[in-house]
XYZ file of C-alpha atoms in Angstrom:
571
model
C 39.273 11.888 -26.768
C 37.120 9.840 -24.446
C 36.920 6.143 -25.114
C 33.410 4.766 -25.417
C 32.928 1.035 -24.988
C 30.102 0.565 -27.476
C 29.496 -3.057 -26.506
C 29.256 -2.138 -22.841
C 26.777 0.639 -23.538
C 24.736 -1.708 -25.698
C 24.633 -4.271 -22.896
C 23.291 -1.612 -20.560
C 20.632 -0.345 -22.946
C 17.054 -1.611 -22.744
C 13.640 -0.809 -24.207
C 12.304 0.219 -20.779
C 13.647 0.760 -17.281
C 11.501 0.215 -14.187
C 12.805 1.531 -10.867
C 11.375 -0.639 -8.111
C 9.967 -4.168 -8.073
C 7.080 -3.829 -5.630
C 3.379 -3.550 -6.258
C 3.458 -1.114 -9.175
C 6.986 -1.920 -10.398
C 6.053 -5.565 -10.768
C 3.056 -4.600 -12.866
C 5.153 -2.333 -15.075
C 7.600 -5.208 -15.602
C 4.811 -7.633 -16.476
C 3.179 -5.263 -18.944
C 6.353 -4.156 -20.728
C 7.827 -7.644 -21.059
C 4.492 -9.050 -22.160
C 4.496 -6.601 -25.040
C 7.928 -7.711 -26.147
C 10.039 -4.913 -24.658
C 13.405 -5.770 -23.160
C 12.905 -4.454 -19.660
C 15.353 -3.703 -16.859
C 13.981 -3.742 -13.307
C 16.214 -2.100 -10.707
C 15.640 -3.040 -7.073
C 17.379 -1.282 -4.206
C 17.274 -4.327 -1.916
C 18.247 -7.967 -2.143
C 16.633 -10.613 -4.310
C 13.740 -12.603 -2.836
C 12.611 -15.602 -4.841
C 9.076 -16.892 -4.400
C 8.973 -19.809 -1.905
C 12.777 -20.262 -1.798
C 13.364 -17.070 0.189
C 10.530 -17.334 2.718
C 12.627 -18.821 5.566
C 9.966 -18.638 8.282
C 6.888 -19.524 6.266
C 6.375 -22.983 7.789
C 7.848 -22.408 11.237
C 5.827 -23.245 14.323
C 5.541 -20.675 17.160
C 7.881 -22.626 19.424
C 10.575 -22.600 16.755
C 11.110 -18.854 17.122
C 13.750 -18.035 19.713
C 11.596 -15.317 21.269
C 8.167 -16.807 20.468
C 7.777 -14.285 17.651
C 8.211 -11.295 19.941
C 10.699 -8.429 19.684
C 13.525 -8.253 22.153
C 14.092 -5.199 24.315
C 17.353 -4.570 22.476
C 15.639 -4.448 19.071
C 12.909 -2.122 20.326
C 15.534 0.246 21.671
C 17.680 0.128 18.546
C 14.851 0.215 15.979
C 12.089 2.293 17.602
C 10.207 3.280 14.428
C 9.988 -0.062 12.664
C 9.242 -1.789 15.983
C 5.934 0.068 16.078
C 4.762 -1.657 12.868
C 2.290 -4.468 13.576
C 4.007 -6.861 11.153
C 7.573 -6.308 12.343
C 7.957 -9.432 14.421
C 10.430 -12.256 14.602
C 8.757 -14.089 11.718
C 8.934 -11.239 9.179
C 11.525 -8.717 10.361
C 13.887 -9.805 7.574
C 11.536 -8.091 5.082
C 11.723 -4.641 6.707
C 14.289 -1.838 6.533
C 15.892 -1.173 9.930
C 15.903 2.401 11.243
C 19.565 2.088 12.132
C 20.594 1.010 8.629
C 18.803 3.647 6.559
C 18.079 6.764 8.636
C 15.949 9.714 7.560
C 15.238 13.153 9.013
C 11.995 13.659 10.939
C 11.322 17.381 10.923
C 8.031 16.224 12.417
C 7.450 12.710 13.816
C 6.794 10.274 10.978
C 7.036 6.485 11.124
C 8.394 5.567 7.695
C 7.832 1.835 7.198
C 9.892 0.420 4.340
C 10.327 -2.967 2.704
C 13.251 -2.918 0.336
C 13.789 -6.229 -1.448
C 12.576 -7.747 -4.682
C 8.804 -7.604 -4.302
C 9.023 -4.648 -1.915
C 6.029 -4.232 0.354
C 3.864 -6.460 -1.832
C 5.134 -9.251 0.437
C 3.866 -7.406 3.498
C 0.718 -5.538 2.511
C -2.648 -6.020 4.213
C -4.118 -7.137 0.848
C -7.294 -5.047 1.112
C -8.432 -3.984 -2.344
C -11.188 -1.502 -3.141
C -11.844 0.513 -6.292
C -12.211 4.257 -6.236
C -15.459 5.831 -7.483
C -16.127 9.219 -9.007
C -17.052 10.381 -5.514
C -13.324 10.006 -4.814
C -11.858 11.316 -8.087
C -14.134 14.359 -7.971
C -13.430 15.082 -4.302
C -10.698 17.711 -4.649
C -12.618 19.680 -7.280
C -15.875 19.484 -5.346
C -14.433 20.321 -1.944
C -11.827 22.831 -3.098
C -8.525 21.337 -1.989
C -5.412 20.132 -3.825
C -6.114 20.093 -7.598
C -8.621 18.280 -9.764
C -7.728 14.747 -10.799
C -7.161 14.585 -14.591
C -8.984 11.251 -14.767
C -12.348 9.898 -13.727
C -13.600 6.427 -12.851
C -14.453 5.566 -16.459
C -10.795 6.065 -17.405
C -9.608 3.513 -14.878
C -12.541 1.068 -14.687
C -11.329 -1.276 -17.484
C -7.872 -1.336 -15.955
C -9.269 -2.193 -12.538
C -10.965 -5.170 -14.211
C -7.783 -6.119 -16.038
C -5.747 -6.115 -12.827
C -8.376 -7.841 -10.698
C -8.683 -10.784 -13.083
C -4.945 -11.419 -13.023
C -4.255 -10.705 -9.347
C -7.309 -12.492 -7.978
C -9.588 -10.424 -5.745
C -12.228 -11.965 -3.511
C -15.422 -10.105 -2.710
C -19.081 -9.531 -3.419
C -20.670 -7.269 -5.984
C -22.445 -5.082 -3.453
C -24.013 -2.523 -5.798
C -22.715 0.540 -3.956
C -22.090 3.795 -5.800
C -19.281 4.714 -3.397
C -17.465 1.398 -3.879
C -17.760 0.118 -7.462
C -18.060 -3.610 -8.050
C -15.366 -5.585 -9.823
C -14.181 -8.922 -11.182
C -14.354 -10.946 -8.026
C -13.605 -14.441 -6.817
C -16.002 -15.796 -4.153
C -15.950 -13.705 -0.961
C -14.820 -14.734 2.476
C -18.127 -14.621 4.380
C -18.988 -12.561 7.430
C -19.523 -14.443 10.683
C -22.844 -14.312 12.533
C -22.162 -11.171 14.589
C -20.596 -9.331 11.647
C -23.718 -10.196 9.661
C -25.864 -9.031 12.593
C -24.141 -5.639 12.520
C -24.609 -5.457 8.753
C -28.364 -6.024 9.106
C -28.631 -3.509 11.937
C -26.961 -0.755 9.912
C -29.113 -1.414 6.895
C -32.297 -1.369 8.969
C -31.474 1.724 11.011
C -29.538 3.896 8.549
C -30.187 2.653 5.037
C -27.057 4.252 3.596
C -24.476 2.622 5.846
C -23.151 -0.788 4.932
C -20.992 -3.633 6.173
C -19.650 -5.773 3.354
C -17.282 -8.720 3.220
C -13.853 -7.179 2.976
C -12.460 -7.384 -0.552
C -8.961 -8.780 -0.558
C -6.276 -10.108 -2.913
C -6.595 -13.745 -1.862
C -7.384 -16.696 -4.109
C -10.586 -17.960 -2.518
C -11.153 -20.051 -5.646
C -8.361 -19.706 -8.228
C -9.107 -19.418 -11.908
C -6.937 -20.866 -14.655
C -4.956 -17.630 -14.983
C -3.896 -17.962 -11.339
C -2.987 -21.643 -11.706
C -0.953 -20.665 -14.767
C 1.032 -18.343 -12.500
C 1.876 -21.326 -10.293
C -0.372 -20.120 -7.497
C -2.855 -22.153 -5.477
C -5.913 -21.537 -3.355
C -5.461 -19.547 -0.140
C -5.121 -21.950 2.800
C -6.427 -19.405 5.353
C -3.159 -19.614 7.298
C -3.057 -15.827 7.909
C 0.720 -15.990 8.048
C 0.940 -13.820 4.931
C 3.692 -11.495 6.188
C 6.122 -14.421 6.043
C 5.573 -14.891 2.300
C 3.038 -17.465 1.107
C 4.443 -20.698 -0.413
C 1.048 -21.321 -2.029
C 0.901 -17.913 -3.671
C -2.479 -17.642 -1.978
C -2.301 -13.858 -1.902
C -1.050 -11.527 -4.619
C 2.547 -10.363 -4.472
C 5.032 -9.322 -7.125
C 7.171 -12.294 -6.122
C 4.422 -14.864 -6.688
C 2.721 -13.270 -9.651
C 3.917 -10.418 -11.874
C 7.691 -10.868 -11.688
C 7.740 -14.630 -12.461
C 5.226 -13.921 -15.246
C 7.540 -11.279 -16.677
C 10.561 -13.548 -16.332
C 8.914 -16.252 -18.448
C 8.830 -13.920 -21.435
C 12.623 -13.867 -21.597
C 12.473 -10.081 -21.740
C 13.173 -9.326 -18.073
C 16.501 -8.351 -16.555
C 16.294 -7.942 -12.791
C 19.152 -6.243 -10.944
C 18.949 -6.261 -7.119
C 21.171 -4.192 -4.797
C 20.737 -1.297 -7.253
C 20.387 2.053 -5.473
C 19.206 4.571 -8.052
C 20.976 7.857 -7.492
C 19.234 9.803 -10.239
C 17.478 9.807 -13.568
C 19.811 11.088 -16.307
C 18.442 14.003 -18.331
C 19.954 14.831 -21.741
C 19.481 18.550 -22.333
C 20.212 18.323 -26.052
C 17.723 15.539 -26.576
C 15.269 17.190 -24.191
C 14.415 13.951 -22.452
C 15.610 11.395 -19.927
C 18.023 8.855 -21.325
C 18.700 6.529 -18.425
C 19.485 6.159 -14.740
C 22.630 6.287 -12.633
C 22.856 3.420 -10.135
C 25.091 2.547 -7.192
C 25.580 -1.084 -6.201
C 24.609 -1.178 -2.530
C 27.267 -3.810 -1.785
C 30.284 -2.676 -3.814
C 29.325 1.012 -4.254
C 30.270 0.675 -7.917
C 28.398 3.177 -10.093
C 26.738 2.113 -13.355
C 24.554 3.823 -15.922
C 21.652 2.133 -17.726
C 19.779 3.518 -20.697
C 16.284 3.259 -22.166
C 13.834 5.452 -24.101
C 11.209 5.209 -21.364
C 11.613 5.125 -17.581
C 9.032 4.188 -14.954
C 9.788 5.392 -11.416
C 8.094 3.001 -8.978
C 10.445 3.106 -6.017
C 7.572 3.626 -3.479
C 6.005 7.004 -2.795
C 8.701 8.756 -0.794
C 11.658 7.044 -2.457
C 10.303 8.083 -5.861
C 10.177 11.685 -4.632
C 13.727 11.320 -3.365
C 15.038 10.054 -6.704
C 13.346 12.831 -8.691
C 14.473 15.537 -6.247
C 18.028 14.240 -6.569
C 17.858 14.178 -10.393
C 19.151 17.671 -11.008
C 20.554 19.263 -14.153
C 20.927 22.704 -15.677
C 17.434 22.324 -17.102
C 15.972 21.038 -13.825
C 18.071 22.474 -10.952
C 15.390 21.640 -8.367
C 14.666 18.095 -9.462
C 13.446 16.369 -12.598
C 10.224 17.879 -13.915
C 10.057 20.340 -11.037
C 9.453 23.561 -12.966
C 6.697 24.660 -10.597
C 8.551 23.919 -7.344
C 5.831 21.511 -6.177
C 7.856 18.295 -6.247
C 7.719 16.748 -2.774
C 4.743 18.870 -1.653
C 1.051 18.102 -1.081
C 1.842 14.764 0.518
C -0.925 13.004 2.446
C -1.676 9.687 4.121
C -4.457 7.750 5.854
C -5.445 8.507 9.416
C -5.553 5.220 11.389
C -5.527 6.722 14.881
C -9.058 5.856 15.991
C -10.393 2.515 17.190
C -13.446 1.283 19.054
C -14.165 -2.019 20.768
C -17.171 -3.545 22.503
C -18.816 -6.799 23.561
C -21.981 -8.555 22.466
C -23.993 -10.817 24.716
C -26.242 -12.117 21.939
C -25.797 -15.064 19.595
C -24.250 -17.252 22.260
C -25.330 -20.263 20.225
C -22.686 -19.365 17.617
C -18.900 -19.239 17.677
C -16.131 -18.631 15.185
C -14.294 -21.519 13.585
C -11.302 -21.225 11.286
C -9.674 -18.069 9.998
C -10.765 -15.277 7.666
C -7.823 -13.917 5.632
C -9.985 -10.955 4.534
C -10.132 -9.832 8.148
C -13.927 -9.619 8.454
C -16.076 -6.719 7.309
C -15.498 -3.364 5.673
C -17.623 -0.242 6.149
C -17.383 1.997 3.062
C -17.281 5.731 3.599
C -20.667 7.226 4.481
C -19.844 10.826 5.548
C -19.892 13.783 3.115
C -20.492 11.467 0.180
C -22.823 13.619 -1.917
C -22.816 16.862 0.029
C -20.959 18.542 2.857
C -22.720 17.458 6.052
C -20.054 17.784 8.743
C -17.559 20.404 9.930
C -14.644 18.502 8.359
C -13.773 17.743 4.743
C -14.041 14.276 3.223
C -14.628 11.157 5.343
C -13.511 7.760 6.521
C -14.014 4.074 5.882
C -13.689 1.497 8.630
C -12.847 -2.099 9.250
C -15.152 -4.221 11.399
C -14.667 -7.647 12.870
C -16.144 -9.884 15.539
C -14.674 -12.937 17.182
C -15.296 -15.280 20.035
C -12.464 -17.184 21.648
C -12.079 -19.940 24.188
C -11.317 -18.847 27.733
C -9.617 -20.736 30.536
C -10.413 -20.229 34.193
C -7.004 -19.849 35.839
C -8.266 -19.451 39.393
C -7.874 -22.128 42.039
C -5.207 -24.698 42.746
C -4.228 -28.299 42.150
C -6.746 -30.721 40.666
C -9.420 -28.053 40.410
C -7.159 -25.753 38.397
C -6.079 -28.638 36.154
C -9.698 -29.524 35.455
C -10.528 -25.923 34.590
C -7.583 -25.591 32.238
C -8.586 -28.777 30.444
C -12.162 -27.584 29.978
C -12.127 -24.064 28.468
C -15.434 -22.409 27.649
C -16.488 -19.927 24.985
C -16.107 -16.313 26.031
C -18.244 -13.303 25.100
C -18.259 -11.981 21.548
C -15.706 -9.213 21.077
C -16.200 -6.658 18.325
C -13.881 -3.962 17.034
C -13.407 -1.371 14.339
C -10.614 0.898 13.128
C -10.851 4.110 11.112
C -9.236 4.746 7.735
C -9.556 8.493 7.316
C -8.696 10.627 4.288
C -6.198 13.380 5.044
C -6.004 16.529 2.960
C -2.862 17.127 0.844
C -1.402 20.509 1.822
C 1.591 22.439 0.541
C 3.167 22.468 3.997
C 3.004 18.648 4.076
C 6.246 18.020 2.264
C 9.341 15.920 1.861
C 12.673 17.348 0.766
C 16.370 16.479 0.620
C 18.573 17.163 3.601
C 21.260 19.753 2.883
C 23.535 18.402 5.613
C 23.146 14.639 5.871
C 23.735 11.855 3.335
C 23.236 8.105 3.359
C 25.817 5.361 2.944
C 25.817 5.906 -0.827
C 26.254 9.674 -0.753
C 22.604 10.464 -1.477
C 20.958 13.223 0.615
C 18.696 11.889 3.349
C 14.997 12.468 3.024
C 13.560 15.155 5.281
C 9.905 14.541 6.231
C 7.614 17.304 7.516
C 4.057 15.960 7.763
C 1.510 16.203 10.566
C -2.159 15.903 11.427
C -4.374 18.977 11.320
C -7.694 20.102 12.773
C -9.606 18.341 9.990
C -8.060 15.031 11.075
C -8.920 15.624 14.735
C -12.544 16.433 13.905
C -12.733 13.278 11.798
C -11.502 11.147 14.707
C -14.143 12.661 16.973
C -16.883 12.051 14.410
C -15.784 8.442 13.847
C -15.940 7.783 17.578
C -19.375 9.397 17.905
C -20.872 7.664 14.871
C -19.437 4.248 15.671
C -20.553 4.489 19.302
C -24.050 5.290 18.105
C -24.032 2.387 15.629
C -22.593 -0.038 18.190
C -25.221 0.988 20.725
C -28.057 0.511 18.244
C -26.675 -2.933 17.400
C -26.860 -3.948 21.052
C -23.133 -3.912 21.752
C -22.026 -3.043 25.287
C -18.880 -2.050 27.185
C -17.913 0.293 24.344
C -14.349 1.585 24.531
C -12.954 4.337 22.281
C -9.250 4.958 21.772
C -7.119 7.499 19.934
C -3.610 6.102 19.588
C -2.164 9.541 18.749
C 0.313 7.604 16.631
C 2.542 9.549 14.303
C 1.644 9.618 10.600
C 3.260 6.785 8.686
C 2.161 3.658 10.561
C -0.765 3.441 8.126
C 1.908 2.716 5.438
C -0.289 4.625 2.965
C 1.842 7.718 2.331
C 0.973 9.284 -1.020
C 1.675 12.293 -3.209
C 4.544 14.655 -3.876
C 4.454 14.034 -7.647
C 0.751 14.551 -8.107
C -1.308 14.188 -11.262
C -3.284 17.108 -12.661
C -4.446 19.000 -15.721
C -2.137 21.994 -15.446
C 1.701 21.862 -15.528
C 1.683 24.950 -13.321
C -0.018 23.107 -10.464
C 0.880 19.450 -10.957
C 3.807 17.246 -11.968
C 2.115 14.481 -13.960
C -0.466 14.450 -16.727
C -3.440 12.112 -17.052
C -1.238 9.260 -18.246
C 1.259 9.633 -15.370
C 3.941 11.274 -17.568
C 5.997 14.108 -16.144
C 4.605 17.231 -17.824
C 8.125 18.518 -18.423
C 9.786 15.189 -19.283
C 7.193 12.920 -20.923
C 9.321 9.804 -21.233
C 9.407 9.501 -17.432
C 6.305 8.009 -15.797
C 5.408 7.784 -12.095
C 2.685 5.307 -11.121
C 3.302 4.432 -7.477
C 1.878 6.260 -4.478
C 3.803 9.419 -5.355
C 1.404 10.155 -8.224
C -1.701 10.432 -6.059
C -3.482 13.776 -6.115
C -5.594 12.865 -3.096
C -5.927 9.770 -0.923
C -9.640 8.968 -0.587
C -10.364 6.310 2.051
C -9.712 3.111 0.100
C -6.580 1.026 0.459
C -4.485 2.359 -2.427
C -2.560 -0.586 -3.923
C -5.249 -1.710 -6.380
C -5.354 1.808 -7.813
C -1.555 1.910 -8.179
C -1.681 -1.365 -10.122
C -4.472 -0.182 -12.411
C -2.747 3.172 -13.050
C 0.467 1.321 -13.897
C -1.102 -1.070 -16.400
C -2.862 1.876 -18.047
C 0.314 3.967 -18.153
C 2.380 1.166 -19.711
C -0.274 0.759 -22.383
C 0.081 4.466 -23.128
C 3.887 4.387 -23.051
C 4.089 1.504 -25.511
C 1.710 3.337 -27.817
C 3.787 6.512 -27.566
C 6.997 4.583 -28.266
C 5.486 3.122 -31.422
C 4.455 6.604 -32.541
C 7.945 7.898 -31.639
C 6.376 10.540 -29.439
C 8.721 9.756 -26.558
């Protein structure tokens, strides 16, 4: 007769379990604990406390051994993560190294990971835009993937709820394709960015440049001060962790808020092997976890489980959660788990110069990054030879230049008297890619990681639709730049592998029909309703907006539903 330590089981039993402490996991923790539920948050990486664990946040450039550059040895040893723009000497401690946690690239894919308490919320670009019905209705209208089971009206109040707490700066621009929100004052455009905005409005009417909306406290409200956060100092050193809490992160905001309730238990170094499914009960009962340091295995239990491990890691956990009932992964009755993955296409850029407005220059820093051009192609009808469209960033700057020619006293004089250079302008594309069945992630049958879990196999690539979109972006932006008076226009296609956008989504998509989707309209697994997925894995399509705000809103909404279902004893 097996001995059951009742006290031990009781100590490992909670009202809710959240797997992952990043953007969406932090929100799940905040919402559950705020409603009085004893909540366990499991984080695969180490603990990172707000302020205390930001070791480089106040370092000067000369204090970095390599002046914040990567060494040749690191680039050779960690080729994938070295391609990420934020992986530098000041923030590399927040990224997963290729050499430490390998994965299988059936096709080239740069998987950028941040595994610590707070996850990638410490590292994100902080751009925050709502989706509109033009996005939610896209798959149904254009005939790809499956129809989203929700529309904008379902999520709008939750966008507002999240925006008020997180703190989002921006203007109410009155655009159908980019709904307005609950905004703090915007970070303004500079003179040339505003010039481009006026040119587009005058010459196109339906194309816009707006102040980029971002999760920075331009003017904190009381709710932000109550979180212990202060106004953004425009340092633009965000990837190091902000000691002011000037931008939203789980570490500065949701997790400390949850901790104050007394209902949060946070366990770092917890590698989740699988979700435990009880076939007699017909539901999930807990999770099986391996301590990443000691490799000790522990089980935790709860009546509801939120899987927020980040898009691909969530897929990996569910695929590895097998049982007699679900031999191909939890909830995977239709064989679609891990399929229909998509991302954002960031390959295309364009730069130019502007000889006008020489009486103006830039001063200070803009943490929002400048302007944002909402999607304008195929909005209301199909008008190109590719599906969907793209948004774009836009920024202008003017810097001081030093004349380094000459010798001796003349050179010294020139170096001491720099002059303003020409305005430089630039834009990058954020294109929607189409989720396809052949775009998939799966578990390796041959290789396992340090904890005995099958490695993730990634098979994702661009297609002809993506190539046509790049060509159209270049053509349209060149035309717009030319009309705005910009010169020396240069177009580039980086040909970078998918993944560097860090916007991978899907694999556990939402939908109406259990035959064609994994999750219902409240993010519950169709076949196991007490398991919810609200990170990037749940996305049916990608649209063109930065996705984090939508993950947060979906999470808050799903927790509200889960708590209601628990009270009704439906799960």
